[in-house]
mmCIF file of C-alpha atoms in Angstrom:
data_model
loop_
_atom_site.group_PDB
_atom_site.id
_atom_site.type_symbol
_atom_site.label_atom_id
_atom_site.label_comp_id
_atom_site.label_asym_id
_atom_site.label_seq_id
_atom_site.Cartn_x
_atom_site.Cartn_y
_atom_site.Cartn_z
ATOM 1 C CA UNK M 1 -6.050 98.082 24.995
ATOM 2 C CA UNK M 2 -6.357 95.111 28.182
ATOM 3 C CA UNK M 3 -9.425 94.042 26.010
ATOM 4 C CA UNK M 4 -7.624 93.739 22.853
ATOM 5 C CA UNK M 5 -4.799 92.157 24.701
ATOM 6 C CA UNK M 6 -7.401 89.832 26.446
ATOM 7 C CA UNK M 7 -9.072 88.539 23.057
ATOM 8 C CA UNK M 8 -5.461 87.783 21.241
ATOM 9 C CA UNK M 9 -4.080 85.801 24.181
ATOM 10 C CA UNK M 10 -7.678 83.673 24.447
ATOM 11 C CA UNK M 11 -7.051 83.788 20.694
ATOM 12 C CA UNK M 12 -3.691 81.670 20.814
ATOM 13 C CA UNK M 13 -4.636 79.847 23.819
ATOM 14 C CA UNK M 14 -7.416 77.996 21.343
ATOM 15 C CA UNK M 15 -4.894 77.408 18.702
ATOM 16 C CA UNK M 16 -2.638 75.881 21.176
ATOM 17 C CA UNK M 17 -5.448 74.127 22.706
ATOM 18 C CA UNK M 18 -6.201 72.680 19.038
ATOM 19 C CA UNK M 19 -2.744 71.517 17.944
ATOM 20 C CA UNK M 20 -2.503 69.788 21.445
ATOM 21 C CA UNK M 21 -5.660 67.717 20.223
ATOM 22 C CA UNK M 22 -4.524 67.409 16.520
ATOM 23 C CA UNK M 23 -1.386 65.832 18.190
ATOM 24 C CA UNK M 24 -3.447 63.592 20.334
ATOM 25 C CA UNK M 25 -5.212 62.715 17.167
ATOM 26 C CA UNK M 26 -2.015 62.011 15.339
ATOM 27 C CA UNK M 27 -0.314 59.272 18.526
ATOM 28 C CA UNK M 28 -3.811 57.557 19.035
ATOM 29 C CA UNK M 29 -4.876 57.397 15.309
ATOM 30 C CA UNK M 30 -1.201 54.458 14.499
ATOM 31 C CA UNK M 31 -2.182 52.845 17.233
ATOM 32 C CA UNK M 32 -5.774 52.058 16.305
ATOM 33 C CA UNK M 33 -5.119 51.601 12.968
ATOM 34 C CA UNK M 34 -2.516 49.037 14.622
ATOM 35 C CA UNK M 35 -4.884 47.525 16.635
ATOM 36 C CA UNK M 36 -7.561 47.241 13.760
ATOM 37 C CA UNK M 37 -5.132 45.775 11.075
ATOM 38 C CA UNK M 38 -4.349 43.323 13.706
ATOM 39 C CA UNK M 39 -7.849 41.942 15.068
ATOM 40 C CA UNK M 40 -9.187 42.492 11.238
ATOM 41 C CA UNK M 41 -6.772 39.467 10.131
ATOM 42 C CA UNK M 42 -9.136 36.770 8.909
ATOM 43 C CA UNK M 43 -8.934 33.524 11.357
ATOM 44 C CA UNK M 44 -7.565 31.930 8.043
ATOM 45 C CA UNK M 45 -4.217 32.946 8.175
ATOM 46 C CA UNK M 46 -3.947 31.286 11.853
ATOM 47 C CA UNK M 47 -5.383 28.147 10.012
ATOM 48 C CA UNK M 48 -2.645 28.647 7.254
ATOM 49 C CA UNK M 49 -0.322 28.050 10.179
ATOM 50 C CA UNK M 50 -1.946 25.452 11.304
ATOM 51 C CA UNK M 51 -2.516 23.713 8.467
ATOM 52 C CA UNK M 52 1.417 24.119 7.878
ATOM 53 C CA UNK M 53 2.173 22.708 11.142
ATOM 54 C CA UNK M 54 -0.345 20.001 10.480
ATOM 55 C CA UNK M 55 0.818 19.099 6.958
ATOM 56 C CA UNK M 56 4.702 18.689 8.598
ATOM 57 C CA UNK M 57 3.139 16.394 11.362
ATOM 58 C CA UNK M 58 1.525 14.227 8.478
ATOM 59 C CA UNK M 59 4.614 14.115 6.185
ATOM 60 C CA UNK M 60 6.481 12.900 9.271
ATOM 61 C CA UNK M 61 4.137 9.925 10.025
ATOM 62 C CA UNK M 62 3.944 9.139 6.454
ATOM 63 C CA UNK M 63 7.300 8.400 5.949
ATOM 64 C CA UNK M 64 7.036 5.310 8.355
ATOM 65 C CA UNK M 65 3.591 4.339 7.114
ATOM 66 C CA UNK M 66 2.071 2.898 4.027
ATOM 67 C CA UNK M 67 -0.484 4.903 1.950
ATOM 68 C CA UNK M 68 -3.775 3.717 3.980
ATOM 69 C CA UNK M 69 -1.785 4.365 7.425
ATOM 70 C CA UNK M 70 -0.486 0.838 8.158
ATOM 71 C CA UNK M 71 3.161 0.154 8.446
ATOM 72 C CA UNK M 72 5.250 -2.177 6.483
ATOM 73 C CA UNK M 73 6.298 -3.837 9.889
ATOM 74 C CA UNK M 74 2.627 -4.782 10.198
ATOM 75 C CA UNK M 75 2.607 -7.144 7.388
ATOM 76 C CA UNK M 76 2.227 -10.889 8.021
ATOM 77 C CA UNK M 77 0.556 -11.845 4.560
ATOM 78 C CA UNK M 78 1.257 -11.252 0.845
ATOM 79 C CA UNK M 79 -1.988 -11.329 -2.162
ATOM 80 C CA UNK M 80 -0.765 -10.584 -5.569
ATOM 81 C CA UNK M 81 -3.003 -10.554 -8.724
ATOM 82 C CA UNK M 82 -2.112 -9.887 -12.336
ATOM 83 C CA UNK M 83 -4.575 -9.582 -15.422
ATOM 84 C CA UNK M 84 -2.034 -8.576 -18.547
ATOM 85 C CA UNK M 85 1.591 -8.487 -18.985
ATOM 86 C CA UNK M 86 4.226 -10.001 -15.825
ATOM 87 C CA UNK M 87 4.342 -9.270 -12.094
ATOM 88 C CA UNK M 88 7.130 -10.986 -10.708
ATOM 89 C CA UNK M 89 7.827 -11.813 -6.826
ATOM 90 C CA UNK M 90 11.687 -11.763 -5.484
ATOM 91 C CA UNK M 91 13.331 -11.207 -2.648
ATOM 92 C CA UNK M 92 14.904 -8.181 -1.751
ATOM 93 C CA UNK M 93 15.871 -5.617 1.489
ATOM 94 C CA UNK M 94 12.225 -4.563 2.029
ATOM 95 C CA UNK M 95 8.860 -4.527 0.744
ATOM 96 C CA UNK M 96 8.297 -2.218 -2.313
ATOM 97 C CA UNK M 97 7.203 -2.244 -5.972
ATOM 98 C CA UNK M 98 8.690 -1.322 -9.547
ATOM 99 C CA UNK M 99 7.181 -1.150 -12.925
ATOM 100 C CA UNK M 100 7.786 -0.846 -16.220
ATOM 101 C CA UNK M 101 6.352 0.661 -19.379
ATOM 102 C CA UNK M 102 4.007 2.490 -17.484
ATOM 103 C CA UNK M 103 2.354 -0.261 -15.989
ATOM 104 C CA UNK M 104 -0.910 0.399 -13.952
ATOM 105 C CA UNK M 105 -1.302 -1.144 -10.615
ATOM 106 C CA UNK M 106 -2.336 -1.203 -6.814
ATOM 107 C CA UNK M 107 -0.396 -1.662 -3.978
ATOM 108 C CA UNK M 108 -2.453 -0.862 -0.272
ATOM 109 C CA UNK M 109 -1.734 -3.075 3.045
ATOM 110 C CA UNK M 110 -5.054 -3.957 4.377
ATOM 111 C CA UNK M 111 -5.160 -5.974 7.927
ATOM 112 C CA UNK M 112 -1.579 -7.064 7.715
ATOM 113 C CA UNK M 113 -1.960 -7.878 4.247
ATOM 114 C CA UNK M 114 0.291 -6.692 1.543
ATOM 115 C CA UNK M 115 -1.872 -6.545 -1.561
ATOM 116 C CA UNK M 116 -0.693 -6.139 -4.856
ATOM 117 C CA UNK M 117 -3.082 -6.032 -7.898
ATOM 118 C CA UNK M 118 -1.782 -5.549 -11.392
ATOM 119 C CA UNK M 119 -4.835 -3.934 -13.780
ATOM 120 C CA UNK M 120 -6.400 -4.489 -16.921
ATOM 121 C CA UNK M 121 -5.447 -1.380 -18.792
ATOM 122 C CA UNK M 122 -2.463 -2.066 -20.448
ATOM 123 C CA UNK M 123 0.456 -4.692 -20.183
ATOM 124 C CA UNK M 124 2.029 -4.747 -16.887
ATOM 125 C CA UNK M 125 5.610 -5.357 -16.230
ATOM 126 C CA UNK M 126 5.634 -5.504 -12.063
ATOM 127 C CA UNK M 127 8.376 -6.393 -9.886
ATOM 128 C CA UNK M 128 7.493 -7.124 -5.970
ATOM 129 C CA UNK M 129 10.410 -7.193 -3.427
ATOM 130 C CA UNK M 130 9.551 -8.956 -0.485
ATOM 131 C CA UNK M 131 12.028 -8.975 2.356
ATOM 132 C CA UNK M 132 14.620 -12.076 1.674
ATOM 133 C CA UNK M 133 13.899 -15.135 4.193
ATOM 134 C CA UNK M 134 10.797 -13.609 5.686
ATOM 135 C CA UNK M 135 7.858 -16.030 6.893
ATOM 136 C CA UNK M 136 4.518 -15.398 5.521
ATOM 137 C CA UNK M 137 1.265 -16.557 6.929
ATOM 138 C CA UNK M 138 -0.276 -16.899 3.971
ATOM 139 C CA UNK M 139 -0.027 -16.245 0.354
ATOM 140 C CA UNK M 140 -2.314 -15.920 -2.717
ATOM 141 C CA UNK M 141 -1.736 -15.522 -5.772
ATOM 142 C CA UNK M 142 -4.235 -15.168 -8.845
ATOM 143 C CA UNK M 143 -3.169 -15.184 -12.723
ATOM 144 C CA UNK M 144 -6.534 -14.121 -15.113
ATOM 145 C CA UNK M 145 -4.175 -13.535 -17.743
ATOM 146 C CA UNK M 146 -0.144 -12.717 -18.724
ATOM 147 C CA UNK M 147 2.212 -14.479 -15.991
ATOM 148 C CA UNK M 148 2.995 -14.352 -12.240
ATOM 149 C CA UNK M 149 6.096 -15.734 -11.129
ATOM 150 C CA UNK M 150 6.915 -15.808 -6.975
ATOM 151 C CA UNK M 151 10.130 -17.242 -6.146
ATOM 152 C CA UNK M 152 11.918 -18.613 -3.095
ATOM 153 C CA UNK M 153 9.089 -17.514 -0.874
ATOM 154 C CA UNK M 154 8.586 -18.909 2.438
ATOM 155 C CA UNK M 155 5.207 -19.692 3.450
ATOM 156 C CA UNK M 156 2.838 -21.132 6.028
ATOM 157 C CA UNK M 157 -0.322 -21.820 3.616
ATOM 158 C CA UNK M 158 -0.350 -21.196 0.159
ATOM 159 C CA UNK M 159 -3.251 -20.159 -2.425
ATOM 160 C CA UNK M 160 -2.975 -19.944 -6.367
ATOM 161 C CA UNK M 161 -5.699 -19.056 -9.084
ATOM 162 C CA UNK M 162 -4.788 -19.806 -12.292
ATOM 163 C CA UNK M 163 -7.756 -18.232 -14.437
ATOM 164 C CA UNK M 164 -5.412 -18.323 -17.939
ATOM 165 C CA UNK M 165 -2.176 -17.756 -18.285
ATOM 166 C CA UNK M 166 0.741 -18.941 -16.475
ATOM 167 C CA UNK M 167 1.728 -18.989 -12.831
ATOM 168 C CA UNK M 168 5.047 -20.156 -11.282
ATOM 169 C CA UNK M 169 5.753 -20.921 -7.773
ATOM 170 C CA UNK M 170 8.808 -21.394 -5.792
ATOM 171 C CA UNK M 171 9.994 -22.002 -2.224
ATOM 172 C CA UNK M 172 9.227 -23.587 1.048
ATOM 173 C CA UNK M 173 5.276 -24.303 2.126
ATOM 174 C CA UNK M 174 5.184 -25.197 6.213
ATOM 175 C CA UNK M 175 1.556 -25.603 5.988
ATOM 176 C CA UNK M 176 -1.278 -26.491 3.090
ATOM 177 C CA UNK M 177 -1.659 -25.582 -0.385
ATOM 178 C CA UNK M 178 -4.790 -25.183 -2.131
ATOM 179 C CA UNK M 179 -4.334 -24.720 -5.752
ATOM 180 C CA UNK M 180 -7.672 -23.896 -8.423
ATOM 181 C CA UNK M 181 -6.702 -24.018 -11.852
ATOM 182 C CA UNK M 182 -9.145 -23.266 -14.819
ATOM 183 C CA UNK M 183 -6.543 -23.432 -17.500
ATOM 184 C CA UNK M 184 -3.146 -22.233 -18.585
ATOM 185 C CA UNK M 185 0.124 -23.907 -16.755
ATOM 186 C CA UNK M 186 0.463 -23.677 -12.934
ATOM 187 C CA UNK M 187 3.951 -24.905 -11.521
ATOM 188 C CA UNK M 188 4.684 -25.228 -8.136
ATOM 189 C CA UNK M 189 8.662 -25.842 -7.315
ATOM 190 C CA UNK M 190 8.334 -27.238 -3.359
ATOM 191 C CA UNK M 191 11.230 -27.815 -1.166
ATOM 192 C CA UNK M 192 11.103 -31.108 0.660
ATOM 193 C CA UNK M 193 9.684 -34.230 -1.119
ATOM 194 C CA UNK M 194 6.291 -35.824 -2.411
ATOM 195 C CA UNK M 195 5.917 -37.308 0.525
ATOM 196 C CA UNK M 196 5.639 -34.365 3.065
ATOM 197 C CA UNK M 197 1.848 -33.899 1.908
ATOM 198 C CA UNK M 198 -0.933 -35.713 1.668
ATOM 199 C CA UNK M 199 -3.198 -34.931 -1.799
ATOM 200 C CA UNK M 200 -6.694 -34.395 -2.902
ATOM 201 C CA UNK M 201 -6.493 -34.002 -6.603
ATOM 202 C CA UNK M 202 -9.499 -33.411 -9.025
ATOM 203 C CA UNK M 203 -9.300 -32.438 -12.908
ATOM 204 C CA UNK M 204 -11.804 -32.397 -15.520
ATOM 205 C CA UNK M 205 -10.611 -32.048 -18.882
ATOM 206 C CA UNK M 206 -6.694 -31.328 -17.586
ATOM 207 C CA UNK M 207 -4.037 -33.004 -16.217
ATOM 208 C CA UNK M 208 -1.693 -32.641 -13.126
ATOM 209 C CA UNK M 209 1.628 -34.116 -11.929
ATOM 210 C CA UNK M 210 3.378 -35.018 -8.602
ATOM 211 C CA UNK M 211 6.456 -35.730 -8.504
ATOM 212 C CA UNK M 212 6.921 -38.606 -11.217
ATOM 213 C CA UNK M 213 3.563 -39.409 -11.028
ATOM 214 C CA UNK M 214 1.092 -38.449 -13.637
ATOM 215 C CA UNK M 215 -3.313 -38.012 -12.941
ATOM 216 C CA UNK M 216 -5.618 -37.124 -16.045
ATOM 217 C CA UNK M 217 -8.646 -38.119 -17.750
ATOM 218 C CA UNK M 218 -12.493 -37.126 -17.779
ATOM 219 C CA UNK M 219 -13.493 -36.001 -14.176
ATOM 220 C CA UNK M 220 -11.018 -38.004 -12.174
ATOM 221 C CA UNK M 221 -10.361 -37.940 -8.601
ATOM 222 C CA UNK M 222 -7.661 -39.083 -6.618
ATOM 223 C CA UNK M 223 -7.015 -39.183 -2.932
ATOM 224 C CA UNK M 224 -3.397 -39.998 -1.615
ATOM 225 C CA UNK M 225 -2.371 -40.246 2.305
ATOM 226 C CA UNK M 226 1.021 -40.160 3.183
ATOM 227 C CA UNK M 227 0.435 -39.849 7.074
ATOM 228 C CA UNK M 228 1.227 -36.453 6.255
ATOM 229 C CA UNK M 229 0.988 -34.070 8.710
ATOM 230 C CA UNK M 230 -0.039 -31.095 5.584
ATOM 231 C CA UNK M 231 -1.946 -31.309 2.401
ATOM 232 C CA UNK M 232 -2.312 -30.109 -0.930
ATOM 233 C CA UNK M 233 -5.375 -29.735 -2.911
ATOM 234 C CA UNK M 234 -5.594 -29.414 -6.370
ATOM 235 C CA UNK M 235 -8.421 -28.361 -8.491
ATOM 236 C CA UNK M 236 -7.940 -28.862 -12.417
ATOM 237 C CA UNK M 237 -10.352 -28.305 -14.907
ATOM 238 C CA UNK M 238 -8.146 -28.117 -18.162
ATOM 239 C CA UNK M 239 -4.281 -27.213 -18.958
ATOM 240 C CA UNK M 240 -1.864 -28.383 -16.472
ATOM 241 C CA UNK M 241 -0.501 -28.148 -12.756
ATOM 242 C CA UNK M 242 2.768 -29.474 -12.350
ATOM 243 C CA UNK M 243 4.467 -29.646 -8.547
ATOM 244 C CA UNK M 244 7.928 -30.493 -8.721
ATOM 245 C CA UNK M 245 10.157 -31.475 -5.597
ATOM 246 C CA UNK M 246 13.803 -30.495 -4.559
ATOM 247 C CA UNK M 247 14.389 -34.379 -2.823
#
C-alpha cells in the first residue's frame, strides 16, 4: 500500500513538474517572439524614417531656393533667349515666369545669373517678371526667331543678339551696350540722350539709326566720340537697329 502510495504521489509530482515548464514555455515563448519580430525589422524601415525626415528637411530649403539650389536673392544678372513665338520682360514683385499655350522653356540661376531660354518645340508665349526698379549687372538678350521684348529695365551693360526676328529694348543703360544684329529689327528705347555714348557702328548690307541720324550702305563704318564716358557698339549685317532717345 506505502508503495502504491509512493508511485502515485511521484506520479503527480512529474505532472506538476511538467505544467510548471509548459508555463515557463508559454511567458518566455511572447517574449522571444517579441524580441525576434523586433530585431528581424529590415534596416529599411529606419531608412523610411529617415528618408521622411530627410525629404521634410529638403522641401523646407526648397521653398527659399531655386531649382539648382541658388536663391533668387543671389541674382545680379538676367540672360533671356527665345527661338519661336514671344517672351516678354516686365517688371513685377519678384522674379518668376508664366507661359502660355503650353509653351516649353528653361528657367535655372547659374552664378548669379537668372537664365531664361525659350525652346524650339513649339510657339512660346513667355512672360518674365523681374523685380520693378532693380539694378542689373548685366543683361543679354538673344532673338533666333519670334520676338523678345524687355522693358523699363535698368542695367549696367547691356548685350542683344538679333539672329531673325524682332527684339525690343527699353530702359536705362549706366554702362556699355554691345548690340550684334544679323537681321530682323532691333530697337533699343534709351533714357538719357545721343550724346551720353560714344559709338562704333558697322553694317554690311543693313542700316542703323541714332537718334535723327541715319548710317547705311555696303560695309560702312563709322566711329563717333562724344567725350563720352560709355559706349555703344553696333554690329549690322542686314535689317535694321534703331536706338531711340527719351531727351
Amino acid at each position: 500500500m506505502k508503495k502504491l502510495t509512493g508511485f502515485v504521489l511521484l506520479f503527480l509530482l512529474l505532472i506538476v513538474i511538467g505544467l510548471s515548464v509548459a508555463v515557463v514555455n508559454l511567458y518566455q515563448n511572447p517574449r522571444m517572439m517579441n524580441e525576434t519580430d523586433t530585431s528581424s525589422l529590415p534596416s529599411s524601415s529606419a531608412s523610411v524614417v529617415h528618408e521622411e525626415n530627410s525629404g521634410t528637411d529638403a522641401s523646407s530649403k526648397n521653398e527659399s531656393h531655386s531649382e539648382n539650389g541658388q536663391e533668387e536673392s543671389e541674382v545680379v544678372s538676367l540672360q533671356c533667349s527665345v527661338q519661336l513665338g514671344v517672351l516678354n520682360i516686365v517688371e513685377g514683385d519678384g522674379f518668376h515666369v508664366s507661359e502660355s499655350n503650353g509653351s516649353d522653356y528653361e528657367m535655372y540661376i547659374e552664378d548669379g545669373v537668372y537664365i531664361i531660354k525659350g525652346s524650339a518645340t513649339r510657339e512660346n508665349h513667355i512672360v518674365v517678371t523681374v523685380p520693378e526698379d532693380f539694378l542689373f549687372q548685366s543683361v543679354e538678350l538673344t532673338v533666333t526667331g519670334g520676338a523678345l521684348t524687355a522693358q523699363d529695365i535698368h542695367v549696367q551693360t547691356l548685350l542683344t543678339n538679333c539672329d531673325n526676328g524682332t527684339l525690343h529694348f527699353s530702359g536705362l543703360v549706366d554702362g556699355d551696350i554691345q548690340a550684334q544684329h544679323l537681321q530682323g529689327k532691333t530697337i533699343l528705347n534709351m533714357e538719357g540722350k545721343e550724346s551720353d555714348f560714344n559709338y562704333q557702328l558697322d553694317y554690311s548690307l543693313g542700316h542703323i539709326g541714332i537718334g535723327t541720324q541715319q548710317y547705311a550702305g555696303a560695309d560702312g563704318s563709322q566711329s563717333i566720340d562724344n567725350g563720352a564716358g560709355k559706349s555703344m557698339d553696333i554690329d549690322c549685317a542686314m535689317g535694321s537697329v534703331s536706338v531711340l532717345f527719351a531727351e
